[in-house]
Amino acid sequence: NAGVTQTPKFQVLKTGQSMTLQCAQDMNHEYMSWYRQDPGMGLRLIHYSVGAGITDQGEVPNGYNVSRSTTEDFPLRLLSAAPSQTSVYFCASSTLIGGYTFGSGTRLTVV
Amino acid sequence: KQEVTQIPAALSVPEGENLVLNCSFTDSAIYNLQWFRQDPGKGLTSLLLIQSSQREQTSGRLNASLDKSSGRSTLYIAASQPGDSATYLCAVRPGNYGQNFVFGPGTRLSVLP
């Protein structure tokens, strides 16, 4: 049972490039979400989904796009990377009323 | 709007001490409360999940309590060890179906040998 798997673990992008951060879970969880964590800012919610085909914005959605075509996968797309998107990104999943399981994170640097 | 605070922001104790970390939340209508541990540069590891109908949960040297009416939870760590040094985060899931967890800012714990 792998839990929540995030890839890649590290990534360096140039300003303006696009990329997709992958998140997959094998627990049949309905709920999936993306957070970013910056020093002194805590965890901030980017986007979330309560089931396949359903997504919604969190606290800091600008510059990011998501889709949920399957229960297992919830990719996060950076449309045009900016230095302000340098951060550590975490994916989490749960049942709709259960506890979170987090992935190990993706450390992204935009230069 | 649910808000979560944690006191203290940082704590340094000698090895072997018992200690208590505090978490407060503003709205008592919650599904559950979860405590996490985060080591520097690492991800979040779930320590304990307390459902709204429960008063406490225990795992090894850890005990978490929940008092919904007063909006408080405590994480008790017995016989602390240097390996317990980490940031501890508290999060609550609001009582509306499918709502996102709301996180506290964390308590940074240092256990000195």
CSV table of C-alpha atoms in Angstrom, one decimal:
chain,number,residue,atom,x,y,z
A,1,ASN,CA,0.0,0.0,0.0
A,2,ALA,CA,1.9,3.1,-1.3
A,3,GLY,CA,-0.4,5.8,0.1
A,4,VAL,CA,0.1,9.1,-1.6
A,5,THR,CA,2.9,9.3,-4.2
A,6,GLN,CA,4.2,12.6,-5.5
A,7,THR,CA,6.6,13.0,-8.4
A,8,PRO,CA,9.1,14.5,-9.0
A,9,LYS,CA,10.7,15.1,-5.6
A,10,PHE,CA,12.8,18.0,-6.9
A,11,GLN,CA,12.5,20.3,-9.9
A,12,VAL,CA,14.2,23.4,-11.2
A,13,LEU,CA,12.3,25.5,-13.8
A,14,LYS,CA,13.1,28.6,-15.7
A,15,THR,CA,10.7,31.5,-15.5
A,16,GLY,CA,7.9,31.0,-18.0
A,17,GLN,CA,8.2,27.3,-18.3
A,18,SER,CA,5.2,25.0,-17.6
A,19,MET,CA,5.2,21.7,-15.8
A,20,THR,CA,2.9,19.2,-14.1
A,21,LEU,CA,3.3,17.9,-10.5
A,22,GLN,CA,1.9,14.4,-10.2
A,23,CYS,CA,-0.1,13.1,-7.3
A,24,ALA,CA,-1.5,9.6,-7.1
A,25,GLN,CA,-3.2,7.7,-4.2
A,26,ASP,CA,-4.2,4.1,-3.9
A,27,MET,CA,-6.6,4.3,-1.0
A,28,ASN,CA,-9.8,5.1,-3.0
A,29,HIS,CA,-10.0,8.5,-1.2
A,30,GLU,CA,-12.7,10.9,-2.5
A,31,TYR,CA,-10.9,14.0,-1.3
A,32,MET,CA,-7.5,15.2,-2.7
A,33,SER,CA,-5.8,18.6,-2.3
A,34,TRP,CA,-2.7,20.5,-3.1
A,35,TYR,CA,-0.9,22.8,-0.6
A,36,ARG,CA,2.2,24.9,-0.8
A,37,GLN,CA,4.5,25.5,2.2
A,38,ASP,CA,6.7,28.5,2.4
A,39,PRO,CA,8.9,29.7,5.4
A,40,GLY,CA,6.8,31.7,7.8
A,41,MET,CA,3.6,31.2,5.8
A,42,GLY,CA,2.5,27.8,6.9
A,43,LEU,CA,0.5,25.5,4.7
A,44,ARG,CA,-1.7,27.2,2.1
A,45,LEU,CA,-4.4,25.4,0.1
A,46,ILE,CA,-4.1,25.8,-3.7
A,47,HIS,CA,-6.8,23.6,-5.1
A,48,TYR,CA,-8.9,20.6,-3.9
A,49,SER,CA,-11.3,18.0,-5.2
A,50,VAL,CA,-14.1,16.1,-3.5
A,51,GLY,CA,-14.4,13.5,-6.3
A,52,ALA,CA,-13.6,12.7,-9.9
A,53,GLY,CA,-14.7,15.5,-12.2
A,54,ILE,CA,-15.1,18.0,-9.3
A,55,THR,CA,-12.4,20.6,-8.4
A,56,ASP,CA,-12.4,23.9,-6.6
A,57,GLN,CA,-10.1,26.7,-5.7
A,58,GLY,CA,-8.4,27.1,-2.4
A,59,GLU,CA,-6.6,30.1,-0.8
A,60,VAL,CA,-3.9,30.7,-3.4
A,61,PRO,CA,-5.1,29.3,-6.8
A,62,ASN,CA,-3.6,31.9,-9.2
A,63,GLY,CA,-1.1,30.4,-11.6
A,64,TYR,CA,-2.1,26.8,-11.1
A,65,ASN,CA,-4.5,24.5,-12.8
A,66,VAL,CA,-5.9,21.1,-11.8
A,67,SER,CA,-8.2,18.4,-13.1
A,68,ARG,CA,-9.5,15.2,-11.6
A,69,SER,CA,-10.3,12.6,-14.3
A,70,THR,CA,-9.9,9.6,-12.0
A,71,THR,CA,-10.3,8.9,-8.3
A,72,GLU,CA,-6.6,8.1,-8.1
A,73,ASP,CA,-4.8,11.0,-9.7
A,74,PHE,CA,-4.8,14.8,-9.1
A,75,PRO,CA,-2.1,16.6,-11.1
A,76,LEU,CA,-1.2,20.2,-10.5
A,77,ARG,CA,-0.2,22.2,-13.5
A,78,LEU,CA,2.0,25.4,-13.4
A,79,LEU,CA,1.0,27.3,-16.5
A,80,SER,CA,3.9,29.8,-16.7
A,81,ALA,CA,6.3,29.4,-13.8
A,82,ALA,CA,7.3,32.5,-11.8
A,83,PRO,CA,9.9,32.9,-9.0
A,84,SER,CA,7.1,33.4,-6.6
A,85,GLN,CA,6.1,29.8,-7.1
A,86,THR,CA,9.3,28.6,-5.6
A,87,SER,CA,8.0,26.5,-2.8
A,88,VAL,CA,7.5,23.0,-1.4
A,89,TYR,CA,4.3,21.4,-2.7
A,90,PHE,CA,2.4,18.8,-0.8
A,91,CYS,CA,-0.5,16.6,-2.0
A,92,ALA,CA,-2.9,15.2,0.6
A,93,SER,CA,-5.9,12.8,0.3
A,94,SER,CA,-8.6,11.5,2.7
A,95,THR,CA,-12.1,10.3,2.8
A,96,LEU,CA,-14.6,13.1,3.0
A,97,ILE,CA,-14.6,13.1,6.8
A,98,GLY,CA,-11.4,11.2,7.6
A,99,GLY,CA,-7.8,12.3,8.4
A,100,TYR,CA,-5.3,13.5,5.8
A,101,THR,CA,-2.5,11.3,4.4
A,102,PHE,CA,0.2,13.5,2.8
A,103,GLY,CA,2.7,12.8,0.1
A,104,SER,CA,6.4,13.3,0.6
A,105,GLY,CA,6.4,16.6,-1.3
A,106,THR,CA,7.9,18.3,-4.3
A,107,ARG,CA,10.6,20.9,-3.9
A,108,LEU,CA,10.3,23.4,-6.8
A,109,THR,CA,12.7,26.1,-7.6
A,110,VAL,CA,11.9,28.7,-10.3
A,111,VAL,CA,14.9,30.7,-11.6
B,1,LYS,CA,-14.4,31.1,9.7
B,2,GLN,CA,-12.4,28.5,11.5
B,3,GLU,CA,-9.1,29.6,12.9
B,4,VAL,CA,-6.4,27.4,14.6
B,5,THR,CA,-3.7,28.6,16.9
B,6,GLN,CA,-0.9,26.8,18.6
B,7,ILE,CA,1.0,27.7,21.8
B,8,PRO,CA,3.9,27.9,22.3
B,9,ALA,CA,5.4,28.7,18.9
B,10,ALA,CA,8.7,27.1,20.0
B,11,LEU,CA,9.7,25.0,23.0
B,12,SER,CA,13.1,23.7,24.1
B,13,VAL,CA,13.2,21.0,26.9
B,14,PRO,CA,15.9,18.7,28.3
B,15,GLU,CA,15.6,15.0,27.4
B,16,GLY,CA,13.3,13.0,29.6
B,17,GLU,CA,10.8,15.7,30.4
B,18,ASN,CA,7.1,15.2,29.8
B,19,LEU,CA,5.6,18.1,27.8
B,20,VAL,CA,2.3,19.4,26.5
B,21,LEU,CA,1.6,21.2,23.2
B,22,ASN,CA,-1.6,23.2,22.9
B,23,CYS,CA,-4.0,23.8,20.0
B,24,SER,CA,-7.0,26.0,20.0
B,25,PHE,CA,-9.8,26.4,17.5
B,26,THR,CA,-12.5,29.0,17.2
B,27,ASP,CA,-15.5,26.9,16.0
B,28,SER,CA,-16.5,23.7,17.9
B,29,ALA,CA,-18.4,22.3,14.9
B,30,ILE,CA,-15.7,19.9,13.7
B,31,TYR,CA,-15.5,16.4,12.3
B,32,ASN,CA,-12.1,15.6,13.7
B,33,LEU,CA,-8.7,16.9,14.7
B,34,GLN,CA,-5.4,15.6,13.6
B,35,TRP,CA,-1.9,16.1,14.9
B,36,PHE,CA,1.1,15.9,12.5
B,37,ARG,CA,4.8,15.9,12.9
B,38,GLN,CA,7.2,17.5,10.4
B,39,ASP,CA,10.9,17.1,10.4
B,40,PRO,CA,13.0,19.8,8.7
B,41,GLY,CA,12.9,19.5,5.0
B,42,LYS,CA,10.5,16.6,5.1
B,43,GLY,CA,6.8,15.9,4.7
B,44,LEU,CA,4.0,15.7,7.3
B,45,THR,CA,3.5,12.5,9.2
B,46,SER,CA,0.2,11.9,10.9
B,47,LEU,CA,0.5,11.2,14.6
B,48,LEU,CA,-3.0,11.0,15.9
B,49,LEU,CA,-6.6,11.5,14.6
B,50,ILE,CA,-9.3,12.2,17.1
B,51,GLN,CA,-12.9,12.0,15.9
B,52,SER,CA,-15.3,14.6,17.2
B,53,SER,CA,-17.1,12.0,19.4
B,54,GLN,CA,-13.8,11.0,21.1
B,55,ARG,CA,-12.1,12.6,24.0
B,56,GLU,CA,-8.6,11.3,23.5
B,57,GLN,CA,-6.3,9.0,21.4
B,58,THR,CA,-3.1,7.4,22.4
B,59,SER,CA,-0.1,6.0,20.5
B,60,GLY,CA,3.0,4.9,22.4
B,61,ARG,CA,4.3,7.9,24.3
B,62,LEU,CA,1.8,10.3,22.7
B,63,ASN,CA,-1.6,11.2,24.0
B,64,ALA,CA,-3.9,13.7,22.4
B,65,SER,CA,-7.0,15.0,24.0
B,66,LEU,CA,-10.0,16.9,22.6
B,67,ASP,CA,-12.4,19.3,24.3
B,68,LYS,CA,-14.8,20.4,21.6
B,69,SER,CA,-16.8,22.7,23.8
B,70,SER,CA,-13.8,24.8,24.8
B,71,GLY,CA,-12.2,24.5,21.4
B,72,ARG,CA,-9.0,22.9,22.7
B,73,SER,CA,-6.7,20.0,22.1
B,74,THR,CA,-3.5,19.0,23.8
B,75,LEU,CA,-0.7,16.7,22.7
B,76,TYR,CA,1.1,15.1,25.6
B,77,ILE,CA,4.6,13.7,24.9
B,78,ALA,CA,5.9,11.5,27.7
B,79,ALA,CA,9.6,11.0,28.4
B,80,SER,CA,10.8,13.2,25.6
B,81,GLN,CA,13.8,12.1,23.4
B,82,PRO,CA,16.0,14.1,21.1
B,83,GLY,CA,14.4,12.2,18.2
B,84,ASP,CA,11.1,13.9,19.1
B,85,SER,CA,12.6,17.2,17.9
B,86,ALA,CA,10.4,18.4,15.0
B,87,THR,CA,7.6,20.8,14.3
B,88,TYR,CA,4.1,19.6,15.5
B,89,LEU,CA,1.0,20.8,13.6
B,90,CYS,CA,-2.6,20.6,14.6
B,91,ALA,CA,-5.4,20.7,12.1
B,92,VAL,CA,-9.2,20.6,12.4
B,93,ARG,CA,-11.7,19.5,9.8
B,94,PRO,CA,-14.8,21.8,9.9
B,95,GLY,CA,-18.2,20.1,10.4
B,96,ASN,CA,-19.5,20.9,6.9
B,97,TYR,CA,-19.3,17.9,4.7
B,98,GLY,CA,-16.1,17.7,2.5
B,99,GLN,CA,-14.5,20.8,4.0
B,100,ASN,CA,-10.8,21.2,4.0
B,101,PHE,CA,-8.6,20.9,7.1
B,102,VAL,CA,-7.6,24.2,8.7
B,103,PHE,CA,-4.0,24.1,10.0
B,104,GLY,CA,-2.4,25.8,12.9
B,105,PRO,CA,1.1,27.5,12.5
B,106,GLY,CA,2.9,24.7,14.4
B,107,THR,CA,5.0,24.4,17.5
B,108,ARG,CA,8.8,23.8,16.9
B,109,LEU,CA,10.1,21.4,19.6
B,110,SER,CA,13.7,20.9,20.5
B,111,VAL,CA,14.6,18.1,22.9
B,112,LEU,CA,18.2,18.6,24.2
B,113,PRO,CA,20.3,15.6,25.1
